[in-house]
């Protein structure tokens, strides 16, 4: 045993690590690199942020006021005047809050997003109505309001409607149009939240619109066929309304080619066509349908769906050659564009009385988003050219053959002696 120990002790120590040790280090290094490249780079999809607003009823001379339409024998379509920031009904910068469910009461207090409904209300008909209202910067639902006069039986006011009363009448028209649109859209669906307008057909007849505080104030703003004059055509337009702003991906050509000597296909350049083009703020691009496909900008830099392109930018789509098969060779380009000059609405629900109070819509003047999808096929034309490597091989083959020819030509047969 002593001899063995001495021999082992006298054996030169190897400077090389064992294969298993090297492999362990390699695996560890690979794990660290993978964690950095994959784990730390992942996008965090946090829950949507809940937003809150405080709704207040408008007041005149310290008393809460509302708008009411009297029709039929004694029916009323009562519209609250609700605002986000204050009780001042004359402040045109103060956002007007509109109600969604006519069959429920309107309540003041704290409202929040984050209900089971979408935060952004996506009904294109309602968005269309909101954008027509002059309260929100549109052309106006009561389009002849400047020529309207107080009804003859109104004793407290004479002549043309005053500026504030014009605004109140437009608020009434906007809310009435929303409720009538929802009633007609959901009538017969069993959804009683939107269809509970008492004597709906009678409401289409003569209507007297009053501004009232239920005690000392009762001013008539309009008397006549309000629905026929201002609401009917708007509701019909809202039923077929689509986004008035559009965006489309446009390919310069259907050419599909290899990127240099790589094994990656690339489309011709793709631009975005918007209508109206002057209102386009920016856009982003996402792809579906073809595994491995990705977007690169004009400089060839890979861009993810969160990257924001400017209106004048263009991009390409690339995909590895081995991902394009007879079964999967189409990709869908999804463009999400932001436009200005178009208002949207956000859903809010009462924080304290979600079941009894109406859901409301608050306008947002953030850029309005429009989405569109375009499908393209990756059917590359046969590549009749040669790559650089093939060219080198071909030249090499020519040189070799020439060399063999020269050697053969200079070779002389050995003469027999």
CSV table of C-alpha atoms in Angstrom, one decimal:
chain,number,residue,atom,x,y,z
A,1,UNK,CA,0.0,0.0,0.0
A,2,UNK,CA,2.8,2.3,0.8
A,3,UNK,CA,4.3,1.8,-2.7
A,4,UNK,CA,1.0,2.5,-4.4
A,5,UNK,CA,0.7,5.7,-2.4
A,6,UNK,CA,4.2,6.8,-3.3
A,7,UNK,CA,3.6,6.1,-7.0
A,8,UNK,CA,0.4,8.0,-7.0
A,9,UNK,CA,1.9,10.8,-5.1
A,10,UNK,CA,4.9,11.0,-7.5
A,11,UNK,CA,2.7,11.0,-10.6
A,12,UNK,CA,2.7,14.4,-12.4
A,13,UNK,CA,-0.6,16.3,-11.9
A,14,UNK,CA,-2.5,16.9,-15.1
A,15,UNK,CA,-3.1,20.4,-16.2
A,16,UNK,CA,-6.3,19.4,-18.1
A,17,UNK,CA,-9.6,19.2,-16.3
A,18,UNK,CA,-11.5,16.0,-16.7
A,19,UNK,CA,-14.2,15.8,-19.4
A,20,UNK,CA,-17.0,15.5,-16.9
A,21,UNK,CA,-15.8,18.7,-15.1
A,22,UNK,CA,-15.7,20.6,-18.4
A,23,UNK,CA,-19.2,19.4,-19.3
A,24,UNK,CA,-20.6,20.5,-15.9
A,25,UNK,CA,-19.2,24.0,-16.4
A,26,UNK,CA,-20.6,24.1,-19.9
A,27,UNK,CA,-24.1,23.0,-18.8
A,28,UNK,CA,-24.0,25.6,-16.0
A,29,UNK,CA,-22.9,28.4,-18.4
A,30,UNK,CA,-25.6,27.4,-20.8
A,31,UNK,CA,-28.3,27.5,-18.1
A,32,UNK,CA,-27.2,31.0,-17.0
A,33,UNK,CA,-27.2,32.3,-20.6
A,34,UNK,CA,-30.6,30.8,-21.2
A,35,UNK,CA,-32.0,32.4,-18.1
A,36,UNK,CA,-30.7,35.8,-19.1
A,37,UNK,CA,-31.8,35.5,-22.8
A,38,UNK,CA,-35.2,34.0,-22.1
A,39,UNK,CA,-36.3,34.6,-18.5
A,40,UNK,CA,-35.2,38.2,-18.0
A,41,UNK,CA,-36.5,39.3,-21.4
A,42,UNK,CA,-40.1,38.1,-21.0
A,43,UNK,CA,-42.9,40.6,-21.2
A,44,UNK,CA,-44.8,41.0,-18.0
A,45,UNK,CA,-48.6,40.9,-18.6
A,46,UNK,CA,-49.9,42.7,-15.6
A,47,UNK,CA,-53.6,43.0,-14.8
A,48,UNK,CA,-55.2,46.1,-16.3
A,49,UNK,CA,-55.0,49.1,-14.1
A,50,UNK,CA,-58.3,50.1,-12.5
A,51,UNK,CA,-59.2,53.7,-13.0
A,52,UNK,CA,-61.6,55.8,-10.9
A,53,UNK,CA,-63.7,58.9,-11.6
A,54,UNK,CA,-66.0,60.9,-9.3
A,55,UNK,CA,-69.3,61.8,-10.8
A,56,UNK,CA,-71.3,64.8,-9.7
A,57,UNK,CA,-74.7,66.1,-10.7
A,58,UNK,CA,-74.9,69.5,-12.3
A,59,UNK,CA,-76.3,72.4,-10.4
A,60,UNK,CA,-77.7,75.8,-11.2
A,61,UNK,CA,-78.0,78.3,-8.4
A,62,UNK,CA,-77.0,75.7,-5.9
A,63,UNK,CA,-79.7,73.2,-6.9
A,64,UNK,CA,-79.4,69.9,-8.8
A,65,UNK,CA,-80.9,70.2,-12.3
A,66,UNK,CA,-81.9,67.6,-14.9
A,67,UNK,CA,-83.4,67.5,-18.3
A,68,UNK,CA,-86.8,65.9,-18.9
A,69,UNK,CA,-88.8,65.2,-22.0
A,70,UNK,CA,-92.6,65.1,-21.6
A,71,UNK,CA,-94.5,63.1,-24.1
A,72,UNK,CA,-97.9,61.4,-24.5
A,73,UNK,CA,-100.3,62.0,-21.6
A,74,UNK,CA,-97.7,62.4,-18.8
A,75,UNK,CA,-94.7,60.2,-19.7
A,76,UNK,CA,-91.2,61.4,-19.1
A,77,UNK,CA,-87.8,60.5,-20.5
A,78,UNK,CA,-85.6,61.9,-17.7
A,79,UNK,CA,-82.0,62.7,-18.4
A,80,UNK,CA,-79.6,63.6,-15.5
A,81,UNK,CA,-76.8,66.1,-16.1
A,82,UNK,CA,-73.7,64.3,-14.8
A,83,UNK,CA,-70.1,65.6,-14.9
A,84,UNK,CA,-66.8,64.3,-13.9
A,85,UNK,CA,-65.0,67.2,-12.2
A,86,UNK,CA,-67.6,69.6,-10.8
A,87,UNK,CA,-71.3,70.6,-10.6
A,88,UNK,CA,-70.8,73.6,-12.9
A,89,UNK,CA,-73.1,72.9,-15.9
A,90,UNK,CA,-71.7,75.8,-17.9
A,91,UNK,CA,-68.1,74.6,-17.9
A,92,UNK,CA,-67.6,73.3,-21.4
A,93,UNK,CA,-64.2,71.8,-20.5
A,94,UNK,CA,-65.9,69.6,-17.9
A,95,UNK,CA,-66.5,66.1,-19.4
A,96,UNK,CA,-70.2,65.1,-19.6
A,97,UNK,CA,-71.0,61.6,-18.4
A,98,UNK,CA,-73.6,59.6,-20.3
A,99,UNK,CA,-75.7,56.7,-19.0
A,100,UNK,CA,-75.9,53.3,-20.6
A,101,UNK,CA,-78.9,51.6,-18.9
A,102,UNK,CA,-82.2,53.5,-19.1
A,103,UNK,CA,-83.9,51.0,-16.8
A,104,UNK,CA,-81.6,51.8,-13.9
A,105,UNK,CA,-81.1,54.9,-11.8
A,106,UNK,CA,-78.2,57.2,-12.2
A,107,UNK,CA,-76.1,57.7,-9.1
A,108,UNK,CA,-73.3,60.1,-8.2
A,109,UNK,CA,-70.1,59.1,-6.4
A,110,UNK,CA,-67.1,57.0,-7.3
A,111,UNK,CA,-67.1,54.9,-10.4
A,112,UNK,CA,-64.4,52.6,-11.6
A,113,UNK,CA,-63.3,50.5,-14.5
A,114,UNK,CA,-62.4,46.8,-14.2
A,115,UNK,CA,-65.9,45.4,-14.3
A,116,UNK,CA,-66.7,42.2,-16.2
A,117,UNK,CA,-67.3,44.5,-19.1
A,118,UNK,CA,-64.5,45.7,-21.3
A,119,UNK,CA,-62.8,48.9,-20.0
A,120,UNK,CA,-63.2,50.5,-23.5
A,121,UNK,CA,-66.7,50.3,-24.9
A,122,UNK,CA,-66.4,49.0,-28.4
A,123,UNK,CA,-70.0,49.4,-29.8
A,124,UNK,CA,-69.3,51.2,-33.1
A,125,UNK,CA,-72.8,52.6,-33.1
A,126,UNK,CA,-72.5,54.3,-29.8
A,127,UNK,CA,-69.1,55.6,-30.7
A,128,UNK,CA,-70.6,57.1,-33.8
A,129,UNK,CA,-73.3,58.9,-31.8
A,130,UNK,CA,-70.8,60.2,-29.3
A,131,UNK,CA,-68.7,61.6,-32.2
A,132,UNK,CA,-71.7,63.4,-33.7
A,133,UNK,CA,-72.5,65.3,-30.5
A,134,UNK,CA,-71.3,68.9,-30.4
A,135,UNK,CA,-70.8,68.4,-26.7
A,136,UNK,CA,-67.8,66.2,-27.6
A,137,UNK,CA,-66.6,68.3,-30.5
A,138,UNK,CA,-68.7,66.8,-33.2
A,139,UNK,CA,-70.9,68.6,-35.8
A,140,UNK,CA,-73.9,68.5,-33.6
A,141,UNK,CA,-77.0,66.3,-33.3
A,142,UNK,CA,-79.3,69.3,-33.0
A,143,UNK,CA,-77.8,70.7,-36.2
A,144,UNK,CA,-80.1,73.8,-36.4
A,145,UNK,CA,-79.7,74.8,-32.8
A,146,UNK,CA,-78.5,78.3,-33.7
A,147,UNK,CA,-81.8,79.0,-35.3
A,148,UNK,CA,-84.0,77.6,-32.6
A,149,UNK,CA,-86.1,79.8,-30.4
A,150,UNK,CA,-87.8,79.2,-27.0
A,151,UNK,CA,-91.3,77.9,-27.4
A,152,UNK,CA,-94.1,80.5,-27.4
A,153,UNK,CA,-95.5,79.2,-24.1
A,154,UNK,CA,-92.1,79.7,-22.4
A,155,UNK,CA,-92.6,82.8,-20.2
A,156,UNK,CA,-89.2,83.2,-18.7
A,157,UNK,CA,-87.2,83.3,-21.9
A,158,UNK,CA,-87.8,84.8,-25.4
A,159,UNK,CA,-86.1,84.7,-28.7
A,160,UNK,CA,-83.1,82.6,-29.7
A,161,UNK,CA,-81.8,79.9,-27.3
A,162,UNK,CA,-79.0,81.1,-25.1
A,163,UNK,CA,-75.6,79.3,-25.3
A,164,UNK,CA,-76.0,77.3,-22.2
A,165,UNK,CA,-79.4,76.1,-23.1
A,166,UNK,CA,-78.1,75.1,-26.6
A,167,UNK,CA,-75.6,72.9,-24.8
A,168,UNK,CA,-78.2,71.4,-22.5
A,169,UNK,CA,-80.4,70.5,-25.5
A,170,UNK,CA,-77.5,68.8,-27.2
A,171,UNK,CA,-76.8,66.8,-24.0
A,172,UNK,CA,-80.4,65.7,-24.0
A,173,UNK,CA,-80.2,64.8,-27.7
A,174,UNK,CA,-77.0,62.8,-27.2
A,175,UNK,CA,-78.4,60.8,-24.3
A,176,UNK,CA,-81.8,60.2,-26.0
A,177,UNK,CA,-80.0,59.0,-29.2
A,178,UNK,CA,-77.9,56.5,-27.2
A,179,UNK,CA,-80.9,55.1,-25.4
A,180,UNK,CA,-83.1,54.8,-28.5
A,181,UNK,CA,-80.2,53.2,-30.4
A,182,UNK,CA,-79.7,50.6,-27.6
A,183,UNK,CA,-83.4,50.0,-27.3
A,184,UNK,CA,-83.8,49.2,-31.0
A,185,UNK,CA,-80.6,47.2,-31.1
A,186,UNK,CA,-81.5,45.0,-28.1
A,187,UNK,CA,-85.2,44.9,-28.5
A,188,UNK,CA,-86.4,41.3,-28.5
A,189,UNK,CA,-83.1,40.0,-27.1
A,190,UNK,CA,-84.3,39.6,-23.6
A,191,UNK,CA,-81.8,42.2,-22.3
A,192,UNK,CA,-84.2,44.4,-20.3
A,193,UNK,CA,-81.4,46.8,-19.3
A,194,UNK,CA,-81.6,48.6,-22.6
A,195,UNK,CA,-85.2,48.1,-23.7
A,196,UNK,CA,-87.2,49.4,-20.9
A,197,UNK,CA,-88.4,52.7,-22.4
A,198,UNK,CA,-92.0,53.3,-21.4
A,199,UNK,CA,-94.3,53.9,-24.4
A,200,UNK,CA,-91.4,53.9,-26.8
A,201,UNK,CA,-93.5,54.5,-29.9
A,202,UNK,CA,-95.3,57.4,-28.3
A,203,UNK,CA,-91.8,58.9,-27.6
A,204,UNK,CA,-91.4,59.3,-31.3
A,205,UNK,CA,-94.3,61.8,-31.4
A,206,UNK,CA,-94.4,65.3,-30.0
A,207,UNK,CA,-91.9,66.0,-27.2
A,208,UNK,CA,-91.4,69.0,-24.8
A,209,UNK,CA,-87.8,69.2,-23.4
A,210,UNK,CA,-87.5,71.0,-20.1
A,211,UNK,CA,-84.6,72.1,-17.9
A,212,UNK,CA,-85.7,71.6,-14.3
A,213,UNK,CA,-84.6,71.5,-10.7
A,214,UNK,CA,-87.9,69.9,-9.6
A,215,UNK,CA,-88.8,73.1,-7.7
A,216,UNK,CA,-88.3,76.7,-8.9
A,217,UNK,CA,-86.8,76.1,-12.3
A,218,UNK,CA,-88.8,74.7,-15.2
A,219,UNK,CA,-87.6,76.1,-18.5
A,220,UNK,CA,-88.8,74.8,-21.8
A,221,UNK,CA,-86.1,74.4,-24.4
A,222,UNK,CA,-87.9,72.7,-27.2
A,223,UNK,CA,-91.4,71.6,-28.2
A,224,UNK,CA,-92.1,69.5,-31.3
A,225,UNK,CA,-91.2,66.3,-33.0
A,226,UNK,CA,-87.8,65.9,-31.5
A,227,UNK,CA,-87.2,62.3,-32.6
A,228,UNK,CA,-88.2,62.8,-36.2
A,229,UNK,CA,-86.0,66.0,-36.5
A,230,UNK,CA,-82.9,64.9,-34.8
A,231,UNK,CA,-82.8,61.3,-33.5
A,232,UNK,CA,-84.3,58.9,-36.1
A,233,UNK,CA,-81.7,59.3,-38.9
A,234,UNK,CA,-78.9,59.3,-36.4
A,235,UNK,CA,-80.0,56.0,-34.9
A,236,UNK,CA,-80.3,54.5,-38.4
A,237,UNK,CA,-76.8,55.6,-39.3
A,238,UNK,CA,-75.5,54.3,-36.0
A,239,UNK,CA,-76.9,50.8,-36.7
A,240,UNK,CA,-74.7,50.4,-39.8
A,241,UNK,CA,-71.8,52.6,-38.5
A,242,UNK,CA,-68.3,51.3,-38.9
A,243,UNK,CA,-65.0,52.9,-37.9
A,244,UNK,CA,-64.8,56.1,-39.9
A,245,UNK,CA,-61.0,55.8,-39.9
A,246,UNK,CA,-59.3,52.9,-41.6
A,247,UNK,CA,-55.9,51.4,-41.9
A,248,UNK,CA,-54.5,48.8,-44.3
A,249,UNK,CA,-51.2,47.0,-44.9
A,250,UNK,CA,-50.0,47.5,-48.5
A,251,UNK,CA,-47.4,45.3,-50.2
A,252,UNK,CA,-45.2,47.0,-52.7
A,253,UNK,CA,-45.3,43.7,-54.7
A,254,UNK,CA,-45.9,40.1,-54.2
A,255,UNK,CA,-42.2,39.3,-54.6
A,256,UNK,CA,-40.7,36.9,-52.0
A,257,UNK,CA,-36.9,36.5,-52.0
A,258,UNK,CA,-34.1,35.1,-50.0
A,259,UNK,CA,-32.2,37.4,-47.7
A,260,UNK,CA,-28.7,37.3,-49.2
A,261,UNK,CA,-27.2,33.9,-48.9
A,262,UNK,CA,-29.3,33.0,-45.9
A,263,UNK,CA,-32.1,30.5,-45.6
A,264,UNK,CA,-34.7,33.2,-44.8
A,265,UNK,CA,-37.5,34.5,-47.0
A,266,UNK,CA,-38.4,38.1,-47.0
A,267,UNK,CA,-41.4,40.0,-48.5
A,268,UNK,CA,-41.1,43.2,-50.5
A,269,UNK,CA,-41.5,46.3,-48.4
A,270,UNK,CA,-44.9,46.9,-46.7
A,271,UNK,CA,-46.3,50.3,-45.9
A,272,UNK,CA,-49.5,51.3,-44.1
A,273,UNK,CA,-52.3,53.2,-45.9
A,274,UNK,CA,-54.6,55.2,-43.6
A,275,UNK,CA,-57.7,57.2,-44.2
A,276,UNK,CA,-57.6,60.0,-43.4
A,277,UNK,CA,-53.8,59.8,-43.6
A,278,UNK,CA,-53.4,63.1,-41.8
A,279,UNK,CA,-55.0,61.7,-38.7
A,280,UNK,CA,-52.7,58.7,-38.4
A,281,UNK,CA,-50.4,59.0,-35.3
A,282,UNK,CA,-48.6,55.7,-35.3
A,283,UNK,CA,-49.1,51.9,-35.7
A,284,UNK,CA,-47.8,48.6,-34.5
A,285,UNK,CA,-47.6,45.2,-36.3
A,286,UNK,CA,-48.4,41.7,-35.1
A,287,UNK,CA,-48.3,38.4,-37.1
A,288,UNK,CA,-50.4,35.3,-36.9
A,289,UNK,CA,-50.7,32.0,-38.8
A,290,UNK,CA,-47.1,31.2,-39.8
A,291,UNK,CA,-44.8,29.9,-37.2
A,292,UNK,CA,-41.4,31.5,-37.2
A,293,UNK,CA,-42.5,34.6,-39.1
A,294,UNK,CA,-41.3,38.0,-37.7
A,295,UNK,CA,-41.2,41.7,-38.6
A,296,UNK,CA,-38.1,43.7,-39.4
A,297,UNK,CA,-37.9,47.4,-40.0
A,298,UNK,CA,-36.4,49.2,-43.0
A,299,UNK,CA,-32.9,48.6,-41.5
A,300,UNK,CA,-33.5,44.9,-40.9
A,301,UNK,CA,-33.9,45.2,-37.2
A,302,UNK,CA,-36.4,42.7,-35.7
A,303,UNK,CA,-39.4,44.4,-34.2
A,304,UNK,CA,-41.9,42.9,-31.7
A,305,UNK,CA,-45.7,43.7,-31.6
A,306,UNK,CA,-45.1,46.4,-29.0
A,307,UNK,CA,-42.8,48.4,-31.3
A,308,UNK,CA,-44.3,51.7,-32.5
A,309,UNK,CA,-43.9,52.6,-36.2
A,310,UNK,CA,-44.3,56.1,-37.4
A,311,UNK,CA,-46.7,56.9,-40.3
A,312,UNK,CA,-43.9,57.2,-42.9
A,313,UNK,CA,-42.1,54.0,-41.8
A,314,UNK,CA,-42.2,50.7,-43.7
A,315,UNK,CA,-41.3,47.1,-42.7
A,316,UNK,CA,-40.7,43.6,-44.1
A,317,UNK,CA,-41.8,40.1,-43.0
A,318,UNK,CA,-39.2,37.4,-42.8
A,319,UNK,CA,-39.7,33.6,-42.2
A,320,UNK,CA,-37.2,30.7,-42.2
A,321,UNK,CA,-37.4,28.7,-45.4
A,322,UNK,CA,-38.1,25.5,-43.5
A,323,UNK,CA,-41.2,27.0,-42.0
A,324,UNK,CA,-42.9,27.5,-45.3
A,325,UNK,CA,-44.7,24.3,-46.3
A,326,UNK,CA,-47.7,23.4,-48.5
A,327,UNK,CA,-49.8,23.3,-45.3
A,328,UNK,CA,-48.5,26.5,-43.7
A,329,UNK,CA,-47.5,29.2,-46.0
A,330,UNK,CA,-49.9,32.1,-45.2
A,331,UNK,CA,-49.4,34.9,-42.6
A,332,UNK,CA,-51.9,37.4,-41.3
A,333,UNK,CA,-50.6,40.9,-40.8
A,334,UNK,CA,-52.5,42.7,-38.0
A,335,UNK,CA,-52.1,46.4,-37.9
A,336,UNK,CA,-53.2,48.4,-34.8
A,337,UNK,CA,-53.2,52.1,-35.6
A,338,UNK,CA,-53.8,55.1,-33.5
A,339,UNK,CA,-55.8,58.1,-34.9
A,340,UNK,CA,-56.4,61.5,-33.6
A,341,UNK,CA,-59.7,63.6,-33.9
A,342,UNK,CA,-62.0,60.8,-32.8
A,343,UNK,CA,-63.4,60.2,-29.3
A,344,UNK,CA,-63.9,56.9,-27.6
A,345,UNK,CA,-65.9,55.9,-24.6
A,346,UNK,CA,-64.8,54.0,-21.4
A,347,UNK,CA,-67.1,51.9,-19.3
A,348,UNK,CA,-67.4,52.8,-15.6
A,349,UNK,CA,-69.5,51.2,-12.9
A,350,UNK,CA,-70.6,52.5,-9.5
A,351,UNK,CA,-68.2,51.4,-6.8
A,352,UNK,CA,-70.9,51.2,-4.1
A,353,UNK,CA,-74.0,50.1,-6.0
A,354,UNK,CA,-72.9,48.0,-9.0
A,355,UNK,CA,-76.2,46.2,-9.3
A,356,UNK,CA,-78.6,49.2,-8.9
A,357,UNK,CA,-76.8,52.1,-10.5
A,358,UNK,CA,-76.4,52.5,-14.3
A,359,UNK,CA,-73.2,51.8,-16.1
A,360,UNK,CA,-71.9,55.0,-17.5
A,361,UNK,CA,-69.7,56.1,-20.4
A,362,UNK,CA,-66.9,58.6,-20.0
A,363,UNK,CA,-65.4,60.0,-23.2
A,364,UNK,CA,-61.7,59.8,-23.7
A,365,UNK,CA,-59.8,62.0,-26.1
A,366,UNK,CA,-56.8,59.7,-26.2
A,367,UNK,CA,-55.9,58.5,-29.7
A,368,UNK,CA,-58.6,56.2,-31.1
A,369,UNK,CA,-57.3,52.7,-32.0
A,370,UNK,CA,-58.3,51.0,-35.2
A,371,UNK,CA,-57.3,47.4,-36.1
A,372,UNK,CA,-57.2,45.6,-39.5
A,373,UNK,CA,-55.8,42.4,-40.8
A,374,UNK,CA,-54.3,41.5,-44.2
A,375,UNK,CA,-53.4,38.0,-45.3
A,376,UNK,CA,-50.4,37.3,-47.6
A,377,UNK,CA,-49.0,34.0,-49.0
A,378,UNK,CA,-45.4,33.0,-48.9
A,379,UNK,CA,-45.1,31.4,-52.4
A,380,UNK,CA,-41.5,32.2,-53.4
A,381,UNK,CA,-40.6,32.2,-57.1
A,382,UNK,CA,-38.1,29.6,-58.1
A,383,UNK,CA,-34.6,30.9,-57.6
A,384,UNK,CA,-32.8,30.5,-60.9
A,385,UNK,CA,-29.7,32.3,-59.8
A,386,UNK,CA,-26.7,30.9,-57.9
A,387,UNK,CA,-25.5,31.8,-54.5
A,388,UNK,CA,-22.0,33.0,-53.8
A,389,UNK,CA,-20.9,29.6,-52.6
A,390,UNK,CA,-22.3,27.9,-55.7
A,391,UNK,CA,-20.5,30.4,-57.9
A,392,UNK,CA,-17.2,29.7,-56.1
A,393,UNK,CA,-17.7,25.9,-56.5
A,394,UNK,CA,-18.5,26.4,-60.2
A,395,UNK,CA,-15.4,28.5,-60.8
A,396,UNK,CA,-13.3,26.0,-58.9
A,397,UNK,CA,-14.7,23.2,-61.0
A,398,UNK,CA,-13.8,25.2,-64.2
A,399,UNK,CA,-10.3,25.8,-62.9
A,400,UNK,CA,-9.8,22.2,-62.0
A,401,UNK,CA,-11.1,21.0,-65.4
A,402,UNK,CA,-8.8,23.5,-67.1
A,403,UNK,CA,-5.9,22.3,-65.1
A,404,UNK,CA,-6.6,18.7,-66.0
A,405,UNK,CA,-6.8,19.7,-69.6
A,406,UNK,CA,-3.5,21.6,-69.6
A,407,UNK,CA,-1.8,18.7,-67.9
A,408,UNK,CA,-3.3,16.3,-70.4
A,409,UNK,CA,-2.3,18.5,-73.3
A,410,UNK,CA,1.3,18.8,-72.2
A,411,UNK,CA,1.7,15.1,-71.4
A,412,UNK,CA,3.7,13.2,-74.1
A,413,UNK,CA,3.5,9.5,-74.8
A,414,UNK,CA,6.6,7.5,-73.9
A,415,UNK,CA,8.3,6.3,-77.0
A,416,UNK,CA,9.1,2.6,-77.1
A,417,UNK,CA,12.6,1.8,-77.8
